[in-house]
mmCIF file of C-alpha atoms and ligand atoms in Angstrom:
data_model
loop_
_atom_site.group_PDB
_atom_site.id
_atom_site.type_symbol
_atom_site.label_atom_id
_atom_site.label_comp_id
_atom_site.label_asym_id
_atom_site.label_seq_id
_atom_site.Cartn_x
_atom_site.Cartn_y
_atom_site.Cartn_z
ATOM 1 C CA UNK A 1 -12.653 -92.160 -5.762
ATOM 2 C CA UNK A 2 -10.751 -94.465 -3.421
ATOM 3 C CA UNK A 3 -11.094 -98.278 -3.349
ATOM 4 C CA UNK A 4 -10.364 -97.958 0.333
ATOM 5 C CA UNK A 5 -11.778 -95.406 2.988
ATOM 6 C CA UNK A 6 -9.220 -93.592 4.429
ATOM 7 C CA UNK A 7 -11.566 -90.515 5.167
ATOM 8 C CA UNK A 8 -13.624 -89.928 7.870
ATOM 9 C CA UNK A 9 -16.755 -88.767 7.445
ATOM 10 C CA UNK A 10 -17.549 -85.143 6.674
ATOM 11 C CA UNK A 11 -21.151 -84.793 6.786
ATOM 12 C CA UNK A 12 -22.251 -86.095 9.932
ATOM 13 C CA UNK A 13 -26.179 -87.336 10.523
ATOM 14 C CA UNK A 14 -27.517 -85.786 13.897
ATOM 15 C CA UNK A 15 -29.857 -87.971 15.418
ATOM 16 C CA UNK A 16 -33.310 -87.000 17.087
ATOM 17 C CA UNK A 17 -34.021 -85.207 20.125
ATOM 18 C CA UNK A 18 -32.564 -87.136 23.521
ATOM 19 C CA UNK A 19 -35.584 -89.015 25.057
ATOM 20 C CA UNK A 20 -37.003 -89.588 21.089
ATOM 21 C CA UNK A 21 -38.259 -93.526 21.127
ATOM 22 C CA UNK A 22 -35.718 -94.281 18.440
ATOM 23 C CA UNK A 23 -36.025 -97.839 18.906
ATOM 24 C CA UNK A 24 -40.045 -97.395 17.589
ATOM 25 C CA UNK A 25 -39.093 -95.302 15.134
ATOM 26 C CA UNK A 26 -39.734 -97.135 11.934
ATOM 27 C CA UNK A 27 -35.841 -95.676 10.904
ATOM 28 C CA UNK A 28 -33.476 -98.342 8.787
ATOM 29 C CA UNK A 29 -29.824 -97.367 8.631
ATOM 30 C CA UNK A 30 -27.349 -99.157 5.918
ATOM 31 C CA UNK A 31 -23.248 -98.663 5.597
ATOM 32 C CA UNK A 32 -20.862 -100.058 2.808
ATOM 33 C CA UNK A 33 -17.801 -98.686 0.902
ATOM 34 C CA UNK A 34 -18.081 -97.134 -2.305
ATOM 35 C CA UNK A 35 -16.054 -94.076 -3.764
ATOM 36 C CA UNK A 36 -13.129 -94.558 -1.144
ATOM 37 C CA UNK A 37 -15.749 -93.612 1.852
ATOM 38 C CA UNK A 38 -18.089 -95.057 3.673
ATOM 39 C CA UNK A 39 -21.818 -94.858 2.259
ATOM 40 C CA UNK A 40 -24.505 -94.617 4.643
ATOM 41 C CA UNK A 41 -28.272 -94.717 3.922
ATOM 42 C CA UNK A 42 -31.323 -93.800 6.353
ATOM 43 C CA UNK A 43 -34.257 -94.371 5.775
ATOM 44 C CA UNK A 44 -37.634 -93.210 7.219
ATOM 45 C CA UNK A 45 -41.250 -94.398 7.244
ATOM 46 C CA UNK A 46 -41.093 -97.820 5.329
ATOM 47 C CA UNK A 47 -41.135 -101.572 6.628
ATOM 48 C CA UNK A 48 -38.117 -103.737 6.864
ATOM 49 C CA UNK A 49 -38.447 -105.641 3.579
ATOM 50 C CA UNK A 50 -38.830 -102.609 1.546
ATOM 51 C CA UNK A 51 -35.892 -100.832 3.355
ATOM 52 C CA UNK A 52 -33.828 -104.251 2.410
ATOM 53 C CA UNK A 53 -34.541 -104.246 -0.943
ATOM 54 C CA UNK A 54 -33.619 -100.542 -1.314
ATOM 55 C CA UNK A 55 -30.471 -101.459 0.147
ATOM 56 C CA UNK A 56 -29.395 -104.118 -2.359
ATOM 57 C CA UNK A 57 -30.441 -102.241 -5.075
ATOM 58 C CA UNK A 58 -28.457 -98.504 -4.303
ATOM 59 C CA UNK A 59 -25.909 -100.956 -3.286
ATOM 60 C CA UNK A 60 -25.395 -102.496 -5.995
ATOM 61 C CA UNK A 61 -25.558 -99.253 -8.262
ATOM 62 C CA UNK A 62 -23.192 -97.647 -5.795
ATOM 63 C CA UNK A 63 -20.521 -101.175 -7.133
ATOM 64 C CA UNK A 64 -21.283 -100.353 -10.709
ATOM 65 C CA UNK A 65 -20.852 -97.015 -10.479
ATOM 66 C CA UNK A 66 -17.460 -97.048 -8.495
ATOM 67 C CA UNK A 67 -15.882 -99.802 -10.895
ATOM 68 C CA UNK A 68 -16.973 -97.735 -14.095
ATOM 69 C CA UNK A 69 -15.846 -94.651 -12.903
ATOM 70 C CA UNK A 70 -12.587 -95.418 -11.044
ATOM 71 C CA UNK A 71 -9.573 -92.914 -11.898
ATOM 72 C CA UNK A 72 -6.722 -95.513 -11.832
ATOM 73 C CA UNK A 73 -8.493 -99.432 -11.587
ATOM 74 C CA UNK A 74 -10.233 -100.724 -14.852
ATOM 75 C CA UNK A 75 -12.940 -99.421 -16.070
ATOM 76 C CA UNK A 76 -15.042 -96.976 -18.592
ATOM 77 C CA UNK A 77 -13.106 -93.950 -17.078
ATOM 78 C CA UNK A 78 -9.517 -95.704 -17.377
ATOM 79 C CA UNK A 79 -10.587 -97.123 -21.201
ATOM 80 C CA UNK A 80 -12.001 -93.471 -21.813
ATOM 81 C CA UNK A 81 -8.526 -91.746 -20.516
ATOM 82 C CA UNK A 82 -6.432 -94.530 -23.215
ATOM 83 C CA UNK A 83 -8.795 -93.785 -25.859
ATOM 84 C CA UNK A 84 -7.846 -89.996 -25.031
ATOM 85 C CA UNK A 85 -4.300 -90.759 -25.204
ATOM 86 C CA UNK A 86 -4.162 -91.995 -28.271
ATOM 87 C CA UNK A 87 -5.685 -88.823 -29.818
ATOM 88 C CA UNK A 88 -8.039 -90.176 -32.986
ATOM 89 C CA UNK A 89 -11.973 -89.962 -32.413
ATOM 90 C CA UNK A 90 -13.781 -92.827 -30.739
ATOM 91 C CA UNK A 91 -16.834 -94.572 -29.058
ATOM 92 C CA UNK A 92 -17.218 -93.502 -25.670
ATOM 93 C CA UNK A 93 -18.724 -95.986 -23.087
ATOM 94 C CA UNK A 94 -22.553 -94.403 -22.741
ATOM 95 C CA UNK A 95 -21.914 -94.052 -18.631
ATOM 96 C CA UNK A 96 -19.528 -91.451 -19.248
ATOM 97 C CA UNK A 97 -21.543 -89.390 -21.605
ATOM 98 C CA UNK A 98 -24.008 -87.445 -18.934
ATOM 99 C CA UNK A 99 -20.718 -86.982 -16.801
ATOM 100 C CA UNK A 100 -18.610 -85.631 -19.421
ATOM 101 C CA UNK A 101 -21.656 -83.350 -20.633
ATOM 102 C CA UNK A 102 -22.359 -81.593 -17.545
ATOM 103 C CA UNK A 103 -18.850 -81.755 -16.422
ATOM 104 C CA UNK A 104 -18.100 -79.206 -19.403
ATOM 105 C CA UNK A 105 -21.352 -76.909 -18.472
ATOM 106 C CA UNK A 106 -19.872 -76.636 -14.862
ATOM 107 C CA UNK A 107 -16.601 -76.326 -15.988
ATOM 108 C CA UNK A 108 -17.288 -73.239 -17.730
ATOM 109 C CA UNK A 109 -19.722 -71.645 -15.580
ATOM 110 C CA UNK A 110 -16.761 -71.893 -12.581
ATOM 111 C CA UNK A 111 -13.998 -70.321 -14.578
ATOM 112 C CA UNK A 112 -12.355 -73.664 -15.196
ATOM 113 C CA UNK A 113 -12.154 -74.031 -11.542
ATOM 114 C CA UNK A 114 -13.408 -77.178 -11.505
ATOM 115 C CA UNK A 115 -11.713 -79.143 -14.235
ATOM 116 C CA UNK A 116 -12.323 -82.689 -14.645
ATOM 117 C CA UNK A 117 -9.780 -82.497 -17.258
ATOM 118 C CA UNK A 118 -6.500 -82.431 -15.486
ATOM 119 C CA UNK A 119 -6.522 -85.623 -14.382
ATOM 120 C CA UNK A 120 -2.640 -86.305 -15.124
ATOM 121 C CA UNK A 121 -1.703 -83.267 -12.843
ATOM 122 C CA UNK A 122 -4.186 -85.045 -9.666
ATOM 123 C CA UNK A 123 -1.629 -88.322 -10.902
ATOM 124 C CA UNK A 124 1.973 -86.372 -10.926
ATOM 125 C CA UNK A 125 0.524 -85.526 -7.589
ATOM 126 C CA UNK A 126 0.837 -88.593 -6.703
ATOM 127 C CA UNK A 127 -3.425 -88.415 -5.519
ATOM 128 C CA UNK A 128 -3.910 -91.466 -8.026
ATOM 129 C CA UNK A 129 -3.629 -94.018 -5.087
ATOM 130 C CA UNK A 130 -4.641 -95.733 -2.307
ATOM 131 C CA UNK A 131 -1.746 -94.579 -0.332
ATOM 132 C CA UNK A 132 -0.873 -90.883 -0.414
ATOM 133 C CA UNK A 133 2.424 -89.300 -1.445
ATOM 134 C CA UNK A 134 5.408 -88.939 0.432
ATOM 135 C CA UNK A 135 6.470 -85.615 -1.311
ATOM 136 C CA UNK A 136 5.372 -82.951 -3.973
ATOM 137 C CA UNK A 137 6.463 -83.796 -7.634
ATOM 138 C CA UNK A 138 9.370 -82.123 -9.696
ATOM 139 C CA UNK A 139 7.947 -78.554 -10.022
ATOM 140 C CA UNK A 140 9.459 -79.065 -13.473
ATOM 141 C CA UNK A 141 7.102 -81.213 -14.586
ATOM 142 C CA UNK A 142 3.873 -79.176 -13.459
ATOM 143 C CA UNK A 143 4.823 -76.367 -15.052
ATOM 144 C CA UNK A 144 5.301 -78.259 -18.210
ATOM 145 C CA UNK A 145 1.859 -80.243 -17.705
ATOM 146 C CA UNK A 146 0.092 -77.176 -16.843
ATOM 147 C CA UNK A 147 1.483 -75.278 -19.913
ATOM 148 C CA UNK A 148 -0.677 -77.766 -22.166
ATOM 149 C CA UNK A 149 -3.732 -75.743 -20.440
ATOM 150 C CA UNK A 150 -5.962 -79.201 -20.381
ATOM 151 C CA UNK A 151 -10.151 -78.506 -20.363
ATOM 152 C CA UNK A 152 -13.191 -79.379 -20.866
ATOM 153 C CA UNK A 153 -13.648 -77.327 -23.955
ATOM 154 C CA UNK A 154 -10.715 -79.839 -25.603
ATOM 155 C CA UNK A 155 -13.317 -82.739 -25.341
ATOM 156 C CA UNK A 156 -16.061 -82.688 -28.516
ATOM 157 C CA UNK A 157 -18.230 -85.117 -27.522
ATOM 158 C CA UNK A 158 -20.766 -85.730 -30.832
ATOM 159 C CA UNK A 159 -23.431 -88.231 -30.047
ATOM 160 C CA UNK A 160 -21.336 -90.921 -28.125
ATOM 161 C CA UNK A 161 -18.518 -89.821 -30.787
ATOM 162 C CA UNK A 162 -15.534 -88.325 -28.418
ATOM 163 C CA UNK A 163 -12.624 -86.672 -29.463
ATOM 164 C CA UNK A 164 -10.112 -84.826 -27.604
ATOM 165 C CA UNK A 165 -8.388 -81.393 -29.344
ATOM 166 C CA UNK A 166 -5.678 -81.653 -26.866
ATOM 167 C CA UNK A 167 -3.656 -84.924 -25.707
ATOM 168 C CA UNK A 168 -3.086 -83.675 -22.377
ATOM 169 C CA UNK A 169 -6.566 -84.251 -21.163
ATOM 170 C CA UNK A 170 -6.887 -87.282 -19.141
ATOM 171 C CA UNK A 171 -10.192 -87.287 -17.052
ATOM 172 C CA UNK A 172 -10.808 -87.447 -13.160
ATOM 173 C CA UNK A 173 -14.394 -87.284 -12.526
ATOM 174 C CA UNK A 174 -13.456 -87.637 -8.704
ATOM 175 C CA UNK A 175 -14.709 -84.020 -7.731
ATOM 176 C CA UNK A 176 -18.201 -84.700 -9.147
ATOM 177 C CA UNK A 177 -18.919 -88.766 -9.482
ATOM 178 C CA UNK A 178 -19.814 -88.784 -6.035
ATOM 179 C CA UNK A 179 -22.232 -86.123 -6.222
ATOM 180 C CA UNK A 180 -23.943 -88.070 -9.442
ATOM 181 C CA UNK A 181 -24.213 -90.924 -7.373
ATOM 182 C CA UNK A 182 -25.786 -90.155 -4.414
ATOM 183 C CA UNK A 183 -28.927 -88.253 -7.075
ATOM 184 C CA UNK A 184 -28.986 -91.475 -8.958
ATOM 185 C CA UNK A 185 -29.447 -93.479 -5.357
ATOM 186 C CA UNK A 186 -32.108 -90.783 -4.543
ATOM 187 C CA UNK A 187 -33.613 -91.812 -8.206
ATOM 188 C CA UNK A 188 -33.503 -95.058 -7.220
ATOM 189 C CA UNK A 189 -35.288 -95.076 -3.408
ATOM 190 C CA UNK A 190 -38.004 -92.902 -4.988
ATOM 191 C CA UNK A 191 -38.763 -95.593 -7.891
ATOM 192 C CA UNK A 192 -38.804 -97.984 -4.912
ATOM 193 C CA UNK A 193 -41.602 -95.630 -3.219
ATOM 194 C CA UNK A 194 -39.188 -94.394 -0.540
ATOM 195 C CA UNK A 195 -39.670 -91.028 0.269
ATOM 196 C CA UNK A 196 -38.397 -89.859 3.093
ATOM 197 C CA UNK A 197 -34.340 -90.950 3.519
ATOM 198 C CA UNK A 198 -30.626 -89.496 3.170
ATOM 199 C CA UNK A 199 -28.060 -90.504 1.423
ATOM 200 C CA UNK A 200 -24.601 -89.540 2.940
ATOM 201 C CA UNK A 201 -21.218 -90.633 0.580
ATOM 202 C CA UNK A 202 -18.710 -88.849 3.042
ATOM 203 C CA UNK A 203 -18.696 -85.274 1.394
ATOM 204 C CA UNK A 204 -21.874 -85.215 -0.427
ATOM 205 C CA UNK A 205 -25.228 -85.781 1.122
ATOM 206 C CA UNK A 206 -28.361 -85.884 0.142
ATOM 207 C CA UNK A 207 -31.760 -85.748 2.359
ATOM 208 C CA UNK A 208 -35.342 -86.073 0.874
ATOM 209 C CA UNK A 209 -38.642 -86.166 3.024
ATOM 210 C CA UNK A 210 -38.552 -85.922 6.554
ATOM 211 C CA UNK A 211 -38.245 -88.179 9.797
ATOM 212 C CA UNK A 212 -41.501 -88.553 11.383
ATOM 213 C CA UNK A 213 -42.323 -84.975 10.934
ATOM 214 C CA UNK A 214 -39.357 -82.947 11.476
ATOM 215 C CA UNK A 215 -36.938 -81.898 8.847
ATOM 216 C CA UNK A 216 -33.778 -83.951 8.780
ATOM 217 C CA UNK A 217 -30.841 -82.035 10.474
ATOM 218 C CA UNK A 218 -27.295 -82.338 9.290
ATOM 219 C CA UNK A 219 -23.898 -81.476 10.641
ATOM 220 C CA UNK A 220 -21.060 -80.268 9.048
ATOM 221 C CA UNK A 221 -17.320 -81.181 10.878
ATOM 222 C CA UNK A 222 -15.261 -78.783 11.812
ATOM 223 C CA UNK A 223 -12.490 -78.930 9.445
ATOM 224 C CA UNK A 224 -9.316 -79.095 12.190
ATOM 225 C CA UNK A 225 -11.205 -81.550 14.752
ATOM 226 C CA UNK A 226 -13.257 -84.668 14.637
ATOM 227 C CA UNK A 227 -16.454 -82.231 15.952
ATOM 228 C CA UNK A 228 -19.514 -80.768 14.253
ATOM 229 C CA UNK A 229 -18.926 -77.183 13.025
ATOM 230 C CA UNK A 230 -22.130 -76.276 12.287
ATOM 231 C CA UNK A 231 -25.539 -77.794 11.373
ATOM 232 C CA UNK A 232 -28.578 -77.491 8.961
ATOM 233 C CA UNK A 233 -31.667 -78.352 8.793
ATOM 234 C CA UNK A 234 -33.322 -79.463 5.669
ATOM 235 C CA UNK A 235 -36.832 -79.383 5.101
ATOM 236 C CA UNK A 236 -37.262 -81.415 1.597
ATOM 237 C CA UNK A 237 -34.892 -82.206 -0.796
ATOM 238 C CA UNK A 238 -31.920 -81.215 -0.704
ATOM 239 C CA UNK A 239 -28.154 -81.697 -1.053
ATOM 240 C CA UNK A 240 -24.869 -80.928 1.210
ATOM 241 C CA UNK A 241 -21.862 -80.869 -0.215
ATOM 242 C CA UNK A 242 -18.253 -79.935 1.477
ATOM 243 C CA UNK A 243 -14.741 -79.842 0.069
ATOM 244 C CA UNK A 244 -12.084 -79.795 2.566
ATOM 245 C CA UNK A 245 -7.899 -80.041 2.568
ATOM 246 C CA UNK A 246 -8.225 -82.254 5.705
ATOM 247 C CA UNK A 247 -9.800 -85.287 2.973
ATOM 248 C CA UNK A 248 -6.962 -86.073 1.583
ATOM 249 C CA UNK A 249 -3.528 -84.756 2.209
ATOM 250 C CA UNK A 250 -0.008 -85.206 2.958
ATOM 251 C CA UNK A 251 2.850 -82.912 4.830
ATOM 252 C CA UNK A 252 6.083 -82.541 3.453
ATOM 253 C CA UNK A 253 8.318 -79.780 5.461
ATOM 254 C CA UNK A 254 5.916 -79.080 7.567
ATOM 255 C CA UNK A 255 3.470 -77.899 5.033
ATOM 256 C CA UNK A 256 -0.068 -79.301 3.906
ATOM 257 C CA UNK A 257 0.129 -80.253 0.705
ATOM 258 C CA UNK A 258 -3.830 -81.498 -0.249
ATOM 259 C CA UNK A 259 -5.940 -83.324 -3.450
ATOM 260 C CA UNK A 260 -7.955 -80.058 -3.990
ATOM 261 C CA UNK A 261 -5.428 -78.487 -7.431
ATOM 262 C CA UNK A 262 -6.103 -75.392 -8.533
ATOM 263 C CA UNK A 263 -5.948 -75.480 -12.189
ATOM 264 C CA UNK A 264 -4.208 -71.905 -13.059
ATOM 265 C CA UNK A 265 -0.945 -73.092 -10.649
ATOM 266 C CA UNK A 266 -0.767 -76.884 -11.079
ATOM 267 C CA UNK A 267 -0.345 -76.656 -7.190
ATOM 268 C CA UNK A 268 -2.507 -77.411 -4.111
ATOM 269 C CA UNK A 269 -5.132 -74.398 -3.851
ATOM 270 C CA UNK A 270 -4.310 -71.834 -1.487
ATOM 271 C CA UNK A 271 -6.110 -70.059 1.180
ATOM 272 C CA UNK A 272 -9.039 -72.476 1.788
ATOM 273 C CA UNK A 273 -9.630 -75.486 4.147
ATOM 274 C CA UNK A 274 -13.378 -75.941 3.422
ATOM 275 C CA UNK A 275 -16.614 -74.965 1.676
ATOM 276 C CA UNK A 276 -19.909 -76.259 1.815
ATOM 277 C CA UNK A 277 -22.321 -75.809 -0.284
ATOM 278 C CA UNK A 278 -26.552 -76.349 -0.462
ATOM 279 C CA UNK A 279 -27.968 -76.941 -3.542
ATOM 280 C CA UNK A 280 -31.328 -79.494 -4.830
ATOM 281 C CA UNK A 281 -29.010 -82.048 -6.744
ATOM 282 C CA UNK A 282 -25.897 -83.539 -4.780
ATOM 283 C CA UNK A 283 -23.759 -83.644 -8.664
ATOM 284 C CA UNK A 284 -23.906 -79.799 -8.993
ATOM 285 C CA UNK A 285 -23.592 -78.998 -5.092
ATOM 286 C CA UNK A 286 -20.198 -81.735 -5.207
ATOM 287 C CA UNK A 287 -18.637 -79.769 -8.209
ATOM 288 C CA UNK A 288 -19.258 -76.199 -6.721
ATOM 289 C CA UNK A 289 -18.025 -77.200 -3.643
ATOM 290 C CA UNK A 290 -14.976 -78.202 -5.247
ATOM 291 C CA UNK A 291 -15.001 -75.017 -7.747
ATOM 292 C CA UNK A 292 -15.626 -72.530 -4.673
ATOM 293 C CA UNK A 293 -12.623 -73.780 -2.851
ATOM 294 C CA UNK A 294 -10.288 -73.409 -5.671
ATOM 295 C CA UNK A 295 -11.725 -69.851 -5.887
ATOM 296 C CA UNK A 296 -11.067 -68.931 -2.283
ATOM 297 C CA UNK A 297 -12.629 -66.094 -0.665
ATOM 298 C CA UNK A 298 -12.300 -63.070 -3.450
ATOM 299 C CA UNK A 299 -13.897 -65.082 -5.844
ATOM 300 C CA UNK A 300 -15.935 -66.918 -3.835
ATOM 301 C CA UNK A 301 -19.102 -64.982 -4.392
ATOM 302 C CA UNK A 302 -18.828 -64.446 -8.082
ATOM 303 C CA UNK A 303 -18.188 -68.200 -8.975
ATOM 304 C CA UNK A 304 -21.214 -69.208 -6.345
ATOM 305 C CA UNK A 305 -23.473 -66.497 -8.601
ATOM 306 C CA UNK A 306 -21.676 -67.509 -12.193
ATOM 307 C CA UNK A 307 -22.890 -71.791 -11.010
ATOM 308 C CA UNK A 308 -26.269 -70.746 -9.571
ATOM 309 C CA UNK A 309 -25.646 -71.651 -5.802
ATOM 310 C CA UNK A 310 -26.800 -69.324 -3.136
ATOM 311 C CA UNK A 311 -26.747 -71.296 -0.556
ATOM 312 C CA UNK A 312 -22.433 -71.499 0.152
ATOM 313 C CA UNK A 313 -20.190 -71.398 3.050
ATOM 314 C CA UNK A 314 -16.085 -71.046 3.044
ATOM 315 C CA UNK A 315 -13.625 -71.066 5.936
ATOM 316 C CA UNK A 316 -10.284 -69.856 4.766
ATOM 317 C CA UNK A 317 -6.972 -70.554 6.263
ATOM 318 C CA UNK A 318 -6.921 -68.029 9.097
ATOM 319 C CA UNK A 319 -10.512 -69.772 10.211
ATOM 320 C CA UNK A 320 -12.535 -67.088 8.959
ATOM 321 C CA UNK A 321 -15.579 -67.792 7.830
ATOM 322 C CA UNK A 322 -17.589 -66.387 4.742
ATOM 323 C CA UNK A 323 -21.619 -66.794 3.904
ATOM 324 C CA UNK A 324 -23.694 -65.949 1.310
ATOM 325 C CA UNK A 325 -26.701 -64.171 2.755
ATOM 326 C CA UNK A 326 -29.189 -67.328 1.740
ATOM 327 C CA UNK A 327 -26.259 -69.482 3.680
ATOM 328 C CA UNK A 328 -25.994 -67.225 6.544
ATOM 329 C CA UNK A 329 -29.992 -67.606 6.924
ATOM 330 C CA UNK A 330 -29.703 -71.521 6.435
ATOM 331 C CA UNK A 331 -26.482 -72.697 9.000
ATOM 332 C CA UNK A 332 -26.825 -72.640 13.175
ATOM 333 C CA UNK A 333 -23.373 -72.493 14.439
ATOM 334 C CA UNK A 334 -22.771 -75.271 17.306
ATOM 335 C CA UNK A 335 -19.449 -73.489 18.726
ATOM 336 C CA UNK A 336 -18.533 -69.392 19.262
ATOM 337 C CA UNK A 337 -17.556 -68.688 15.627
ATOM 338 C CA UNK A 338 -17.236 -65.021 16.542
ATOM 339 C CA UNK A 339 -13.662 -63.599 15.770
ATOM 340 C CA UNK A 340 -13.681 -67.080 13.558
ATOM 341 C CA UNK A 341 -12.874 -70.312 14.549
ATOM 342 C CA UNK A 342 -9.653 -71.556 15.900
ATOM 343 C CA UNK A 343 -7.281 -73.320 13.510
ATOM 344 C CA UNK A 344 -4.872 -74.829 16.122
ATOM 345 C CA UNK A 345 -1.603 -75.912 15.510
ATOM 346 C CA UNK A 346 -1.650 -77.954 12.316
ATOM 347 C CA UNK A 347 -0.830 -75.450 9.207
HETATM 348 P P1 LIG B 1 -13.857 -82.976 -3.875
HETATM 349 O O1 LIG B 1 -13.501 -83.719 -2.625
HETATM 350 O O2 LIG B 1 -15.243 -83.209 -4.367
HETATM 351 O O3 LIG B 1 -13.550 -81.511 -3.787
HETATM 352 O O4 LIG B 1 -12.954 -83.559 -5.059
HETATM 353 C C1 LIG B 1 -11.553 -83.576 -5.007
HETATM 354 C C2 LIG B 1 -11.002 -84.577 -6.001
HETATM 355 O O5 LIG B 1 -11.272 -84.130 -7.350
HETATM 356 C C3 LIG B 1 -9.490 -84.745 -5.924
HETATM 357 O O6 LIG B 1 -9.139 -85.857 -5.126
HETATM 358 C C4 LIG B 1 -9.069 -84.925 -7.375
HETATM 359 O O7 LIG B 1 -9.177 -86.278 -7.752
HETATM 360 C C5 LIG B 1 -10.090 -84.127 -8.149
HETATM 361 N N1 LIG B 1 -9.735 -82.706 -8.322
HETATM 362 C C6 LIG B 1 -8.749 -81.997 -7.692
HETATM 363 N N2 LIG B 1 -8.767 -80.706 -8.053
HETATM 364 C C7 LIG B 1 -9.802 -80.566 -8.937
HETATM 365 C C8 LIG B 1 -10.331 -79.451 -9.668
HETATM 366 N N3 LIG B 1 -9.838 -78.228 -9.552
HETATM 367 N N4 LIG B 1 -11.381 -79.707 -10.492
HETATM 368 C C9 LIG B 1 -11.900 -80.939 -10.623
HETATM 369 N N5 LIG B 1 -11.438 -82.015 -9.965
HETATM 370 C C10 LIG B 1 -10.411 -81.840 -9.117
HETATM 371 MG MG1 LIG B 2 -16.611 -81.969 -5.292
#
C-alpha cells in the first residue's frame, strides 16, 4: 500500500478482437491511484451517466479505504499498530475487524505463510516507504525480531475488543487490502446495477459479466519483461491475483532483495519470482498469491489444497513453471514456455 505508484501494472486488460467497433462499443474505462498502483475500471453494457456515477462512488471507497488502511500514514491501521504497542486490550476501529478476522483464517490455513502480523520485519526492511531501501538491515536485528515468532494467533479479537498476546505484532494488511478492495468495488458496481465490468488494482483483478458476449480475457506479464506471459479467459466472476519479486525490490551486491518476506527466515523468500492465482473473491486469491510464493514450488501444491485454490500458477527462479491441473486447463501461453521461460540477465 503505496501513496505513490511506482509499479507497473501486472495484470494487463487485453482488448477485443482487431477490426472489433470499439468506438460503438458501449465500454467506459476509469484510472486513479489508490494502494500505491494505478486502479483501472471497465465497464460494459451501461450508459455514460451510470458508468460516471459508478466511478465516483468506487472512487471514493477506493480514498477511504487506502487512508484507513495505510501501513505507515495515519490512519485505523497505524492507530491499530500503537494500540498494539502498548500491549493492554482496546477498541479496535470496526474497518479493521473483517480484515483482521479473515486475515487469521488465511493465516492458518497457509502455514503462517502469509502473515499480516510481521509488519515490523516488512519496516526493518526498510518496505515501509515510498522510496525503497538502499541496503538489507543488520541481520542482527531480524534474527532478534523474528525470534518473537509474531502471528495472527497473538491477536484475540472479542467483539471489537482487541488484544495482542505478543508485543511484537504490528500489522501490514498490504498482502491482502488490495484484494478486499477490489470485492468491495465489485459490491459496489453491482448495487449500482452494473454487471458486467473489471476491476484491475495492479496485482489483483477482478472481472464479472462479460463484454458484449464474450468472456473477458486477461493477461498476465511476464515477470522479467514489460510483455504478457500468458492469458485467461474468464467467463463470470472471477478474480486474478499475482505476486511477483519484480513489484517491489531493490539490489544490493548484485542481488534482488524483494517486499515478498518469508516469515520462518525474516529474509526475502527464496526461489520464486511469481504466482498467480484464480479464485471467485479477489481478498482470498491476493493472500494465496502471496502465501504460495512464500511456499515456493515443494509446497506449492499443499498450501494451494490447505487455502482451497485450484486454480494456481508459480514460476520459480530458474523460469520454470508449475500448474495445478485446474490451472493448466485455465492459462493459454502467448510465448514458447517449453523448456521454461527465459530469465535473462537480471538475478
Ligand atoms: P503481495 O504483493 O500481495 O504479495 O503483498 C506483498 C506485501 O505484503 C509486501 O509489500 C508487504 O507489505 C506484505 N508482506 C510481505 N511478506 C508478507 C507475508 N509473508 N505475509 C503477509 N504479508 C506480507
Ligand atoms: Mg497478496
Amino acid at each position: 500500500m503505496r501513496s505513490v505508484a511506482p509499479v507497473s501494472i501486472l495484470l494487463v486488460f487485453l482488448s477485443g478482437p482487431a477490426g472489433c467497433a470499439a468506438r460503438k462499443e458501449p465500454l467506459h474505462e476509469f484510472q486513479f491511484l489508490a494502494f500505491g498502483t494505478l486502479i483501472e475500471l471497465t465497464l460494459w453494457g451501461v450508459d455514460r451517466d451510470l458508468a460516471e456515477r459508478a466511478y465516483q462512488a468506487v472512487e471514493s471507497d477506493f480514498a477511504r479505504m487506502h487512508t484507513e488502511w495505510h501501513p505507515w500514514q495515519p490512519g485505523a491501521l497505524v492507530e491499530t499498530n500503537r494500540q498494539l504497542a502498548a500491549g493492554k486490550p482496546f477498541l479496535v476501529p470496526h474497518s479493521m475487524i473483517p480484515l483482521i478476522e479473515n486475515s487469521q483464517r488465511l493465516s492458518l490455513a497457509s502455514q503462517g505463510l502469509f502473515n499480516p502480523a510481521i509488519g515490523r520485519l516488512v519496516e526493518l526492511w526498510g518496505f515501509h516507504s515510498d522510496d525503497l531501501p538502499a541496503k538489507p538491515p543488520d541481520p542482527e536485528a531480524i534474527t532478534a525480531l523474528i525470534a518473537q515468532r509474531p502471528a495472527m494467533t497473538d491477536l484475540d479479537l472479542d467483539g471489537q475488543r482487541l488484544h495482542a498476546t505478543n508485543p511484537a505484532v504490528q500489522l501490514d494488511f498490504s498482502a491482502y487490502a488490495k484484494g478486499y478492495a477490489v470485492d468491495r468495488a465489485i459490491d459496489r458496481f453491482r448495487e449500482l446495477g452494473v454487471t458486467n465490468a473489471i476491476v484491475n488494482a495492479g496485482g489483483d483483478l477482478r472481472a464479472i459479466g462479460h463484454r458484449g458476449g464474450r468472456p473477458w480475457r486477461i493477461g498476465i506479464r511476464h515477470p522479467r519483461g514489460s510483455g504478457v506471459l500468458a492469458s485467461v479467459e474468464i467467463e463470470d466472476d472471477e478474480s486474478v491475483s499475482t505476486s511477483g519479486d519484480y513489484e517491489r525490490f531493490f539490489m544490493y551486491n548484485g542481488r534482488r532483495y524483494h517486499h515478498i518476506m518469508d516469515p520462518r527466515t525474516g529474509y526475502p523468500a527464496t526461489g520464486s519470482v511469481a504466482v498467480t492465482v484464480l479464485y471467485r473473491e479477489a481478498a482470498t486469491a491476493d493472500a494465496a498469491s502471496t502465501a504460495l510464493f512464500v511456499a515456493g514450488s515443494d509446497l506449492f501444491e499443499a498450501v494451494a489444497r490447505d487455502l482451497g485454490v485450484d486454480r494456481a500458477m508459480l514460476i520459480d527462479s530458474a523460469g520454470k513453471i508449475y500448474l495445478t491441473p485446474s490451472m493448466r486447463a485455465r492459462v493459454r501461453f502467448e510465448i514458447d514456455v517449453a523448456g521454461g521461460i527465459p530469465m535473462g540477465p537480471s538475478p
